[in-house]
mmCIF file of C-alpha atoms in Angstrom:
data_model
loop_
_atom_site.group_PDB
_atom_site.id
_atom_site.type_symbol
_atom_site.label_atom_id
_atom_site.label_comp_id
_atom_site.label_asym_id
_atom_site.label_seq_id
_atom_site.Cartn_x
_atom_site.Cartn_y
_atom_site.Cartn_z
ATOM 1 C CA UNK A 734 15.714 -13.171 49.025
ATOM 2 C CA UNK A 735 12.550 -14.968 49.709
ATOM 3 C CA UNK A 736 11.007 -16.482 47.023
ATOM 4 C CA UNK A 737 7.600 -18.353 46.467
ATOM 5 C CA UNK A 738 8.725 -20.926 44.632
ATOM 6 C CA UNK A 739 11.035 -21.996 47.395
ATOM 7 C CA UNK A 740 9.605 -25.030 48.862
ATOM 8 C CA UNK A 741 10.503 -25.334 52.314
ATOM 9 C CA UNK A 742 10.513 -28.683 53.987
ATOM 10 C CA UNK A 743 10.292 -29.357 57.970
ATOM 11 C CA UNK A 744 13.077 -32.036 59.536
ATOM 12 C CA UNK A 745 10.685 -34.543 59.260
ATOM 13 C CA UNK A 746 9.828 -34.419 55.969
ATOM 14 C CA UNK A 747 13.639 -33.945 55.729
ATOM 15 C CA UNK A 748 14.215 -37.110 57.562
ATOM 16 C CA UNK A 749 11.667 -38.558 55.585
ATOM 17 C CA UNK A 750 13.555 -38.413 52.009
ATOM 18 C CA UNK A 751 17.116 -39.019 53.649
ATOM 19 C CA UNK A 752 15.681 -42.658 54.759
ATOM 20 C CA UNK A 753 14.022 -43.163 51.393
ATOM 21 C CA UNK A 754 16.854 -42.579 49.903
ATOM 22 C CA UNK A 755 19.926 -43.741 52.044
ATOM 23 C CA UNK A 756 17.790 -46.459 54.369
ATOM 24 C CA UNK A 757 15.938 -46.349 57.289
ATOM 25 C CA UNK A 758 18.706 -46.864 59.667
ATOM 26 C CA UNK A 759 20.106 -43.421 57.997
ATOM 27 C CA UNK A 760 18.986 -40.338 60.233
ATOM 28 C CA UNK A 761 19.876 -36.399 59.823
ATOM 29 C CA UNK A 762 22.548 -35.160 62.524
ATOM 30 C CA UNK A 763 22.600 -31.848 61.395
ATOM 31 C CA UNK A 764 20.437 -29.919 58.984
ATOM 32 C CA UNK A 765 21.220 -25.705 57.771
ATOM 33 C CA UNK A 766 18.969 -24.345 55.295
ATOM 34 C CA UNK A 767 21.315 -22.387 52.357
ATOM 35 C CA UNK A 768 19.704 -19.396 51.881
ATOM 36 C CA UNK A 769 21.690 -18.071 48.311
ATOM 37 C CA UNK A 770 19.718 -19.473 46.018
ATOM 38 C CA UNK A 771 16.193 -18.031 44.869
ATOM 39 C CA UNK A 772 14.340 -20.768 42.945
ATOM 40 C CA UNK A 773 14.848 -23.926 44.886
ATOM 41 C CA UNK A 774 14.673 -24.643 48.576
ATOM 42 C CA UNK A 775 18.381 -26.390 49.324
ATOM 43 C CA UNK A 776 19.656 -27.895 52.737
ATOM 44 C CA UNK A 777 23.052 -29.112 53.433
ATOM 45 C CA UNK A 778 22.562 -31.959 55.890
ATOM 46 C CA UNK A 779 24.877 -34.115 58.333
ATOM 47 C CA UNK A 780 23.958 -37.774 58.071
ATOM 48 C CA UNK A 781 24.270 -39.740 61.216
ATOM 49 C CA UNK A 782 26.908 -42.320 59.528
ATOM 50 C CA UNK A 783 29.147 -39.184 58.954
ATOM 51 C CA UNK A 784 28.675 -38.194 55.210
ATOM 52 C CA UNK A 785 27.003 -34.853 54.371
ATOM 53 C CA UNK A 786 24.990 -34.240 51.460
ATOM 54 C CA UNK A 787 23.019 -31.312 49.370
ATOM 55 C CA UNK A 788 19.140 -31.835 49.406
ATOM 56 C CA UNK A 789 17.237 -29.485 46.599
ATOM 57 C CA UNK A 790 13.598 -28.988 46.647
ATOM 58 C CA UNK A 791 11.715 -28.349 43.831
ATOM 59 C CA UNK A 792 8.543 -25.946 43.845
ATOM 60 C CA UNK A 793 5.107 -28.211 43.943
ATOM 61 C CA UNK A 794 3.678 -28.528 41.031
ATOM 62 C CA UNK A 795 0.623 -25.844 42.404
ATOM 63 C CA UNK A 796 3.305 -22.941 42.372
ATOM 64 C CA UNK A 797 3.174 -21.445 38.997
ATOM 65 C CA UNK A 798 6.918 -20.481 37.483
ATOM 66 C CA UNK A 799 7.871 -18.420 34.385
ATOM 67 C CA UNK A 800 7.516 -20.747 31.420
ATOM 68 C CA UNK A 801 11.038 -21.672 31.192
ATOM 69 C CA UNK A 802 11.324 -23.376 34.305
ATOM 70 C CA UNK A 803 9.008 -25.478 34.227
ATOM 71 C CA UNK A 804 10.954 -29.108 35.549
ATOM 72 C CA UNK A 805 13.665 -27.775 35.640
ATOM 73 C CA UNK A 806 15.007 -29.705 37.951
ATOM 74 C CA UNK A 807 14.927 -32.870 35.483
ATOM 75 C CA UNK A 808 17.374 -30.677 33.582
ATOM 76 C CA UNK A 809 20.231 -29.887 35.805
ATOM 77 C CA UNK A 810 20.263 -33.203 37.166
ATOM 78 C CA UNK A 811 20.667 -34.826 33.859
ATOM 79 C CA UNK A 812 23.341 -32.074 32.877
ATOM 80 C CA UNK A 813 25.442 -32.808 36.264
ATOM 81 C CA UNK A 814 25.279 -36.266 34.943
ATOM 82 C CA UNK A 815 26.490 -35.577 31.356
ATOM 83 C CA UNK A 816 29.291 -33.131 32.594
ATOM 84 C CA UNK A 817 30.598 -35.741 35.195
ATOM 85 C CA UNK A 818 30.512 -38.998 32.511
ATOM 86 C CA UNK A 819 32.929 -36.367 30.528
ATOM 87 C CA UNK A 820 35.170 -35.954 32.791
ATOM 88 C CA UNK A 821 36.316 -32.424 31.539
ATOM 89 C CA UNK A 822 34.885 -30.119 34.164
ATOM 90 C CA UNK A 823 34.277 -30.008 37.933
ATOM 91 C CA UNK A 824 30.824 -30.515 38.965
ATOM 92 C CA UNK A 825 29.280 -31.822 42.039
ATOM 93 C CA UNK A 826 28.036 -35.370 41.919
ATOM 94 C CA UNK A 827 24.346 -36.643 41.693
ATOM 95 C CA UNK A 828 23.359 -39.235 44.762
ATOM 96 C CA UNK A 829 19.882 -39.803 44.213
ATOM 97 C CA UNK A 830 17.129 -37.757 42.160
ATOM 98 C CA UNK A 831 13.594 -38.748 42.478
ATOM 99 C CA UNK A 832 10.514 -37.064 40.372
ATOM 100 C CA UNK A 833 8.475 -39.616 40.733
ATOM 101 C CA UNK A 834 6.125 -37.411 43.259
ATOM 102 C CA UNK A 835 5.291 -40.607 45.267
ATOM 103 C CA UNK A 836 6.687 -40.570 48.444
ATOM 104 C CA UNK A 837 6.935 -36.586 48.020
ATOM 105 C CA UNK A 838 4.987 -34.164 46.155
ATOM 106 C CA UNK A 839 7.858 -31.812 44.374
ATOM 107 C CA UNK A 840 10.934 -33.479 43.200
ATOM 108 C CA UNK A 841 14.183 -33.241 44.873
ATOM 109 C CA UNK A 842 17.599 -35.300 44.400
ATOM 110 C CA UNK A 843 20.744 -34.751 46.698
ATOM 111 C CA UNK A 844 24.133 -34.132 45.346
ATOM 112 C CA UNK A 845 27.795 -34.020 46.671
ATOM 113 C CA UNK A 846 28.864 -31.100 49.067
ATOM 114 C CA UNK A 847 31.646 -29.093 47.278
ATOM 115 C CA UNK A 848 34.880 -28.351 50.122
ATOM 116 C CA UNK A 849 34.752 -24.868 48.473
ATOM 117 C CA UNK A 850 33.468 -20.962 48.229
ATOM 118 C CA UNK A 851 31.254 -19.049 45.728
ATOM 119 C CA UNK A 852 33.320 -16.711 43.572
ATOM 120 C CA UNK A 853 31.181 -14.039 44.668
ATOM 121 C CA UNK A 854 31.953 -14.392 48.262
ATOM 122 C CA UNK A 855 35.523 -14.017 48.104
ATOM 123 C CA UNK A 856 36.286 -12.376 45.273
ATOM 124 C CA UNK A 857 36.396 -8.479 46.479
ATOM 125 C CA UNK A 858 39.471 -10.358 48.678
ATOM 126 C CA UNK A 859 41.364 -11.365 45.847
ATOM 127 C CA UNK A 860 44.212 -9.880 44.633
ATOM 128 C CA UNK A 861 43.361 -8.721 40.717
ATOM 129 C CA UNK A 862 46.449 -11.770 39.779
ATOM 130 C CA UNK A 863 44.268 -14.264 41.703
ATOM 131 C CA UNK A 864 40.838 -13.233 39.735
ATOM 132 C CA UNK A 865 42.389 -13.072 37.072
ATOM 133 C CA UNK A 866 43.351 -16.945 37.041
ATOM 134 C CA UNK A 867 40.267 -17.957 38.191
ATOM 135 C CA UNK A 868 38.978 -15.973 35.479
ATOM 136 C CA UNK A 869 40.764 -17.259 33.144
ATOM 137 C CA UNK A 870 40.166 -21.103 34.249
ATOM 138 C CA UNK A 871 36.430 -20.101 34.224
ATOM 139 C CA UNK A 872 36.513 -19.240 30.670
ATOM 140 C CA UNK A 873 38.544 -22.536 29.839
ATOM 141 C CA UNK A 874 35.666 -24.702 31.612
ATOM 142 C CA UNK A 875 32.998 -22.429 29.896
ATOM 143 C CA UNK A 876 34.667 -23.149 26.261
ATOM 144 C CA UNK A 877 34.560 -26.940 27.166
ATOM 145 C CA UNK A 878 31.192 -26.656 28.093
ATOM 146 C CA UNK A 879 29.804 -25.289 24.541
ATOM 147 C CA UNK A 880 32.238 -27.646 22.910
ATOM 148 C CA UNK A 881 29.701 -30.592 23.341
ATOM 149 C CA UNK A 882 27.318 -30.402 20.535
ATOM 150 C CA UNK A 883 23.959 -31.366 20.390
ATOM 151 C CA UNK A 884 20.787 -32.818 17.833
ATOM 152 C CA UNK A 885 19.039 -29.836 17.880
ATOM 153 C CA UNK A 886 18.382 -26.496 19.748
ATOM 154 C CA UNK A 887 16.046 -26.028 22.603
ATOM 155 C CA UNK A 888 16.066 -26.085 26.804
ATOM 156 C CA UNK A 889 18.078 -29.134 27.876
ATOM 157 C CA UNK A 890 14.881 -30.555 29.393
ATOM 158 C CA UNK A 891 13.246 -30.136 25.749
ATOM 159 C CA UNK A 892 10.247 -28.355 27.403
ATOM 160 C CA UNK A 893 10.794 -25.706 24.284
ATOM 161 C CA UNK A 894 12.775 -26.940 21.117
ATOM 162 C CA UNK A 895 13.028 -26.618 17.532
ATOM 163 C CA UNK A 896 10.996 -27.983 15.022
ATOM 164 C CA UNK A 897 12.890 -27.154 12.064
ATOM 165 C CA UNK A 898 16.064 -27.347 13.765
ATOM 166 C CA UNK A 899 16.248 -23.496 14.398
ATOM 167 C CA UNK A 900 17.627 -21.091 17.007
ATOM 168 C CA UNK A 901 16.077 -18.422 15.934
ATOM 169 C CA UNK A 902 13.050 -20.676 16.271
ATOM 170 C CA UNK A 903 13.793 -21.342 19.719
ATOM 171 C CA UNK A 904 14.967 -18.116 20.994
ATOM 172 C CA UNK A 905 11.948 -16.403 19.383
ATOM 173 C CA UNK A 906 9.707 -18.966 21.481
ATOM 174 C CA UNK A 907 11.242 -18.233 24.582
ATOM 175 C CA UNK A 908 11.251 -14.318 24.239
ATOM 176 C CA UNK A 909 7.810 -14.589 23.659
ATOM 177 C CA UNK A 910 6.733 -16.996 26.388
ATOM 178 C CA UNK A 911 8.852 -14.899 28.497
ATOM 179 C CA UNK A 912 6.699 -11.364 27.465
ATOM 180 C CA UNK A 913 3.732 -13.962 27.932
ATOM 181 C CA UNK A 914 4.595 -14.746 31.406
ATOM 182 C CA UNK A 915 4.805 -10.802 31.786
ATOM 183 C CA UNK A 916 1.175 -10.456 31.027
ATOM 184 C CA UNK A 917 0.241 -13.686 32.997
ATOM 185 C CA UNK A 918 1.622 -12.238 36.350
ATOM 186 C CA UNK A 919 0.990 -8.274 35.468
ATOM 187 C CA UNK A 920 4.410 -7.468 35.854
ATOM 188 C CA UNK A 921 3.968 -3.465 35.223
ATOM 189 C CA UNK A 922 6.258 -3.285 32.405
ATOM 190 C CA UNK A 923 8.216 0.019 31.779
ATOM 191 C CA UNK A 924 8.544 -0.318 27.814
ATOM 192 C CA UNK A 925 5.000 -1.546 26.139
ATOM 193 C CA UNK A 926 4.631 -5.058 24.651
ATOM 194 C CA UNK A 927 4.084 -3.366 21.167
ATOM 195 C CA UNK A 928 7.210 -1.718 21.593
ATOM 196 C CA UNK A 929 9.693 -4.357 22.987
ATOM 197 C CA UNK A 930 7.960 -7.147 20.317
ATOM 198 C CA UNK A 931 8.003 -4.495 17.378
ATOM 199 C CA UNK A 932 11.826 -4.009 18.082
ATOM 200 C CA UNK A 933 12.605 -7.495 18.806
ATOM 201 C CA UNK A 934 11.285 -8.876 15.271
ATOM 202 C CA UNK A 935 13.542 -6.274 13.181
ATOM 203 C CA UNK A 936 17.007 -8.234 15.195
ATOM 204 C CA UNK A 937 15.619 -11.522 15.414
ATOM 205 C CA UNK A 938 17.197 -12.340 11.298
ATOM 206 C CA UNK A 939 20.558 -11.931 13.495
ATOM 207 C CA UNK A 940 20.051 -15.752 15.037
ATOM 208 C CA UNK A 941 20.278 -17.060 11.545
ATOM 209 C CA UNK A 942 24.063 -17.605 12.078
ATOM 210 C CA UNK A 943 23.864 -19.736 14.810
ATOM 211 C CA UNK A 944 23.141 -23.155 13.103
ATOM 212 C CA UNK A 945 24.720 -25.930 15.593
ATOM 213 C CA UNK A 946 23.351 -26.667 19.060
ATOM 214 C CA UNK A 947 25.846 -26.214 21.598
ATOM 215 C CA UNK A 948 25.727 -26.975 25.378
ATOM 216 C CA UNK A 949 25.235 -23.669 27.286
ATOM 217 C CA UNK A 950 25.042 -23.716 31.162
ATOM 218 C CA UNK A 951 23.465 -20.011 31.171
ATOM 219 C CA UNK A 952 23.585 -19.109 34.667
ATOM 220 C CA UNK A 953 27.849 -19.129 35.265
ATOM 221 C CA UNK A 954 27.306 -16.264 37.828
ATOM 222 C CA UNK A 955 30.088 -16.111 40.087
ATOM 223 C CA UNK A 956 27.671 -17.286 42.775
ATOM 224 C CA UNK A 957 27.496 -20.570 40.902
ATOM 225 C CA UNK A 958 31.618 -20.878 40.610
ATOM 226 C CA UNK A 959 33.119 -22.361 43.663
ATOM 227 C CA UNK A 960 36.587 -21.733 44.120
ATOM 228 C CA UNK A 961 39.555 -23.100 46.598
ATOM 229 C CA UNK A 962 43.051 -21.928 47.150
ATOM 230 C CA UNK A 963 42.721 -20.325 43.779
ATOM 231 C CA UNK A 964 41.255 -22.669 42.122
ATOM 232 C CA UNK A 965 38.120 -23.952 40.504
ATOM 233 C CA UNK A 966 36.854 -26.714 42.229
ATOM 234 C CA UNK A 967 32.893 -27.076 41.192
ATOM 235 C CA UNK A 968 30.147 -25.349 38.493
ATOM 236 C CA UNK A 969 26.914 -25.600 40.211
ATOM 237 C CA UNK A 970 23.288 -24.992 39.445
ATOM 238 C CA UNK A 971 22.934 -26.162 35.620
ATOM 239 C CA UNK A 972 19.150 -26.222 35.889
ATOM 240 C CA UNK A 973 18.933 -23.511 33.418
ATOM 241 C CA UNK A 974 20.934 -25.754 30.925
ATOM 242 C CA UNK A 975 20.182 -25.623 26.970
ATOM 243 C CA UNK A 976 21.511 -26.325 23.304
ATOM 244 C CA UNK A 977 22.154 -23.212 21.800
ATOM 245 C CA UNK A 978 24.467 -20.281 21.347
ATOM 246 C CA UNK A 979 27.524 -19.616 23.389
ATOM 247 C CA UNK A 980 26.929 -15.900 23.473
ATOM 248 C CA UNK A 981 24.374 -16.603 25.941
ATOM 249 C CA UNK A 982 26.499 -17.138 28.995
ATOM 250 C CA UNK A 983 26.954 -14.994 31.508
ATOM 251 C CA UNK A 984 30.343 -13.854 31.282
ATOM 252 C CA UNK A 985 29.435 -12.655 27.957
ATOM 253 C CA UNK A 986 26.615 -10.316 29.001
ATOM 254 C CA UNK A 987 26.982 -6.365 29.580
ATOM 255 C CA UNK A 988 27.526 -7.639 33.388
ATOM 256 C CA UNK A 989 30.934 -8.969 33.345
ATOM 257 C CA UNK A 990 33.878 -7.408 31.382
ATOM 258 C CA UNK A 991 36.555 -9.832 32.182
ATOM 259 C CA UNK A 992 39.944 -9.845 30.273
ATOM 260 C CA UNK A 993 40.820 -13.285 31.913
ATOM 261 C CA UNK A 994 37.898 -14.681 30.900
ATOM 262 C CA UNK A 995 38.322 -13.807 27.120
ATOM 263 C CA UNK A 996 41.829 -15.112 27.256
ATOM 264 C CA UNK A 997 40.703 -18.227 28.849
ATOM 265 C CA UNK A 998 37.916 -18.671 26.845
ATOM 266 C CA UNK A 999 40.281 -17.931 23.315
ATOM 267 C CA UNK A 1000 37.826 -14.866 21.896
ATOM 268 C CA UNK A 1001 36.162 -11.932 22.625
ATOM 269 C CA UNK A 1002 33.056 -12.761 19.940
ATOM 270 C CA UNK A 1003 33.255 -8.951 18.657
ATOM 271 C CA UNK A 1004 31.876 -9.475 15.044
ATOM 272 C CA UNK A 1005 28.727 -7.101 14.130
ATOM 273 C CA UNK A 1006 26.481 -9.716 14.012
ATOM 274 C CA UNK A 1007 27.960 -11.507 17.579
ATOM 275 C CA UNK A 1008 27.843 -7.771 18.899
ATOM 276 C CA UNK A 1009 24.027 -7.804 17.809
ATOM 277 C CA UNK A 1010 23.050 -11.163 19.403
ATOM 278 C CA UNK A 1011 24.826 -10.431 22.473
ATOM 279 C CA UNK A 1012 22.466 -7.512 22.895
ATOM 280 C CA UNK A 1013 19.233 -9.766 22.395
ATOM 281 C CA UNK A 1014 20.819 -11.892 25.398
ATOM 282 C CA UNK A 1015 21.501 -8.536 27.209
ATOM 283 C CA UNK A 1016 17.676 -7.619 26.477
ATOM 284 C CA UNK A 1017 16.361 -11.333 27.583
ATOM 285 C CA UNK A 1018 18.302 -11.479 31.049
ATOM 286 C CA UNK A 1019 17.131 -8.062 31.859
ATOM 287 C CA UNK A 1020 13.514 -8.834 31.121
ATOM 288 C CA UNK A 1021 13.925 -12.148 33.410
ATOM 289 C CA UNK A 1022 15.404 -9.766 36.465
ATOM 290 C CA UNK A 1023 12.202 -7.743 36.364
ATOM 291 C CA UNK A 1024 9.719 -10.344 35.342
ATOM 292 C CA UNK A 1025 11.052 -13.024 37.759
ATOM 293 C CA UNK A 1026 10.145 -10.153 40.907
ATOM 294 C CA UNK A 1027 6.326 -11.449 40.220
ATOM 295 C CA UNK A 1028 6.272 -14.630 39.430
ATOM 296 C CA UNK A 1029 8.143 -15.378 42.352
ATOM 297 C CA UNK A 1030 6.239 -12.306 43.885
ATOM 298 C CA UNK A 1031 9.358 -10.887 45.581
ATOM 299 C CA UNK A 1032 8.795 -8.848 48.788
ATOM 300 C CA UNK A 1033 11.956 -6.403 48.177
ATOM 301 C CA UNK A 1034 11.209 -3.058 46.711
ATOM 302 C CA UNK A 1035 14.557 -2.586 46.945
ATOM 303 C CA UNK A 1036 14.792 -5.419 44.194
ATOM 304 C CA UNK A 1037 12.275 -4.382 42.373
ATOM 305 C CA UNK A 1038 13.002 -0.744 41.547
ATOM 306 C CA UNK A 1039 16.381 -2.234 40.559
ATOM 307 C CA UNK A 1040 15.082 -4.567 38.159
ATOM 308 C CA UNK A 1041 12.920 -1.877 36.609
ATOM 309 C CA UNK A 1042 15.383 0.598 36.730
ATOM 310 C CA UNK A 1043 18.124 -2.195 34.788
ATOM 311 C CA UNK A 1044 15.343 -3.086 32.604
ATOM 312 C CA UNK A 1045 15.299 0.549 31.418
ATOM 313 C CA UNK A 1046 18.674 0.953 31.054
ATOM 314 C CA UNK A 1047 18.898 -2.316 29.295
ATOM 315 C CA UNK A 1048 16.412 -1.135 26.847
ATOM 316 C CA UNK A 1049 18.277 2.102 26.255
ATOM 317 C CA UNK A 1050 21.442 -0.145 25.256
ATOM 318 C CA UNK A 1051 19.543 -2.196 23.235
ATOM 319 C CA UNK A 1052 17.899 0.263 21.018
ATOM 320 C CA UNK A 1053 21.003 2.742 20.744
#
């Protein structure tokens, strides 16, 4: 999928970082551009003293984003480094990170390569007793991950946070800078603003019971869950990273229905009020597929009528 905020970079600007960062006797041997990602331009390179390395681009500061991405880059570098100083799960480690904008305008930092395979690439190969145990390690890592508690709610980059130590605070602010970002692009929304902010303010009381920050990576798509001889071996791409409620991750959305996962993770979160919050998350991912197609002005109409056509029946599960 090609995406404008994906900042592409020749070889020589390639060349260019590698020697700021690793020396100027330090050249590029190889370079492949990884095309699975849609926000970030990423290369896996070849150094020419052997080691290989992940370089991610960040959009320039001139390409406009939905609001909750704004830096963040500075975010999923800084949670790579707080999930390796625990030690408890795999993630790939940080080399370098600049965002200083001096010797490049967008920020980039380059990371470990991980000897491993998305989930989503090999799972239709598995056996249902091999999913199932990566499943189930997934939602072990996953409960780890909300384990670590933090100060107070907001994006991990604190671009949006509370100020009176809220989630519903927070998760109001981000619905509504996401429905602002709607209007800012003229995304041709299916359901009227009046509508979708009329509903959302009668379920919004339903955050209330969420009242400690926990660390949620968000975006746990089985395209971010690399996987070797069965195994786990990295969680990538935590640049979506906040303090809030667990029910956000992905495994929990209407997406994923994964037995494993529940086991792994040690509950199903099937109270009324965790069934209603799980369908405000529902609502908010499916408003980011559509939205997301023009902000990063997608040229797929493929996509697109998918993303409306979700977005509708996202709706319909929301308001049943």
């Amino acid at each position: 999928m090609e995406s404008q905020t994906k900042t592409k970079i020749s070889d020589q600007q390639q060349e260019l970082l590698v020697r700021t960062t690793f020396g100027d006797q330090i050249g590029i041997k190889e370079s492949k551009e990884l095309t699975g990602g849609y926000f970030n331009a990423a290369y896996k390179l070849l150094l020419s003293d052997g080691r290989s390395t992940i370089l991610k681009v960040a959009p320039t500061q001139e390409i406009q984003t939905l609001s909750y991405e704004h830096n963040i880059m500075v975010s999923e570098v800084d949670a790579l480094r707080l999930m390796k100083s625990k030690g408890t799960v795999p993630v790939p480690e940080v080399y370098a990170f600049d965002n200083s904008r001096k010797v490049f305008p967008c920020d980039y930092f380059f990371m470990e390569v991980i000897d491993g395979q998305p989930y989503d690439e090999v799972k239709a190969a598995l056996t249902p007793e091999e999913k199932g145990m990566i499943e189930f390690e997934l939602g072990q890592y996953n409960r780890m991950i909300n384990e670590i508690q933090g100060s107070e709610f907001g994006l991990f980059n604190g671009f949006v946070h509370s100020s009176q130590g809220s989630w519903r605070e927070v998760f109001m602010t981000l619905m509504n800078n996401l429905l602002n970002d709607a209007r800012h692009f003229g995304a041709p929304m299916p359901i009227s603003y009046e509508t979708l902010e009329s509903k959302l303010a009668e379920q919004f009381h339903v955050l209330d019971e969420v009242t400690e920050p926990r660390l949620v990576h968000w975006d746990l798509w089985d395209g971010n869950v690399f996987v070797r001889e069965g195994r786990i071996v990295a969680l990538i791409d935590w640049e979506r990273t906040l303090w809030g409620d667990p029910l956000m991750e992905y495994y929990f959305r209407y997406i994923e229905n994964s037995e494993s996962f529940y086991k792994g993770y040690g509950s199903r979160f099937d109270s009324p009020n965790e069934r209603a919050r799980k369908k405000l998350y529902d609502l908010y991912i499916d408003l980011i597929y559509f939205i997301e197609c023009f902000s990063r002005k997608y040229e797929s109409e493929g996509h697109i009528q998918w993303a409306h056509d979700n977005l509708l029946q996202g709706w319909a599960r929301f308001t049943e």
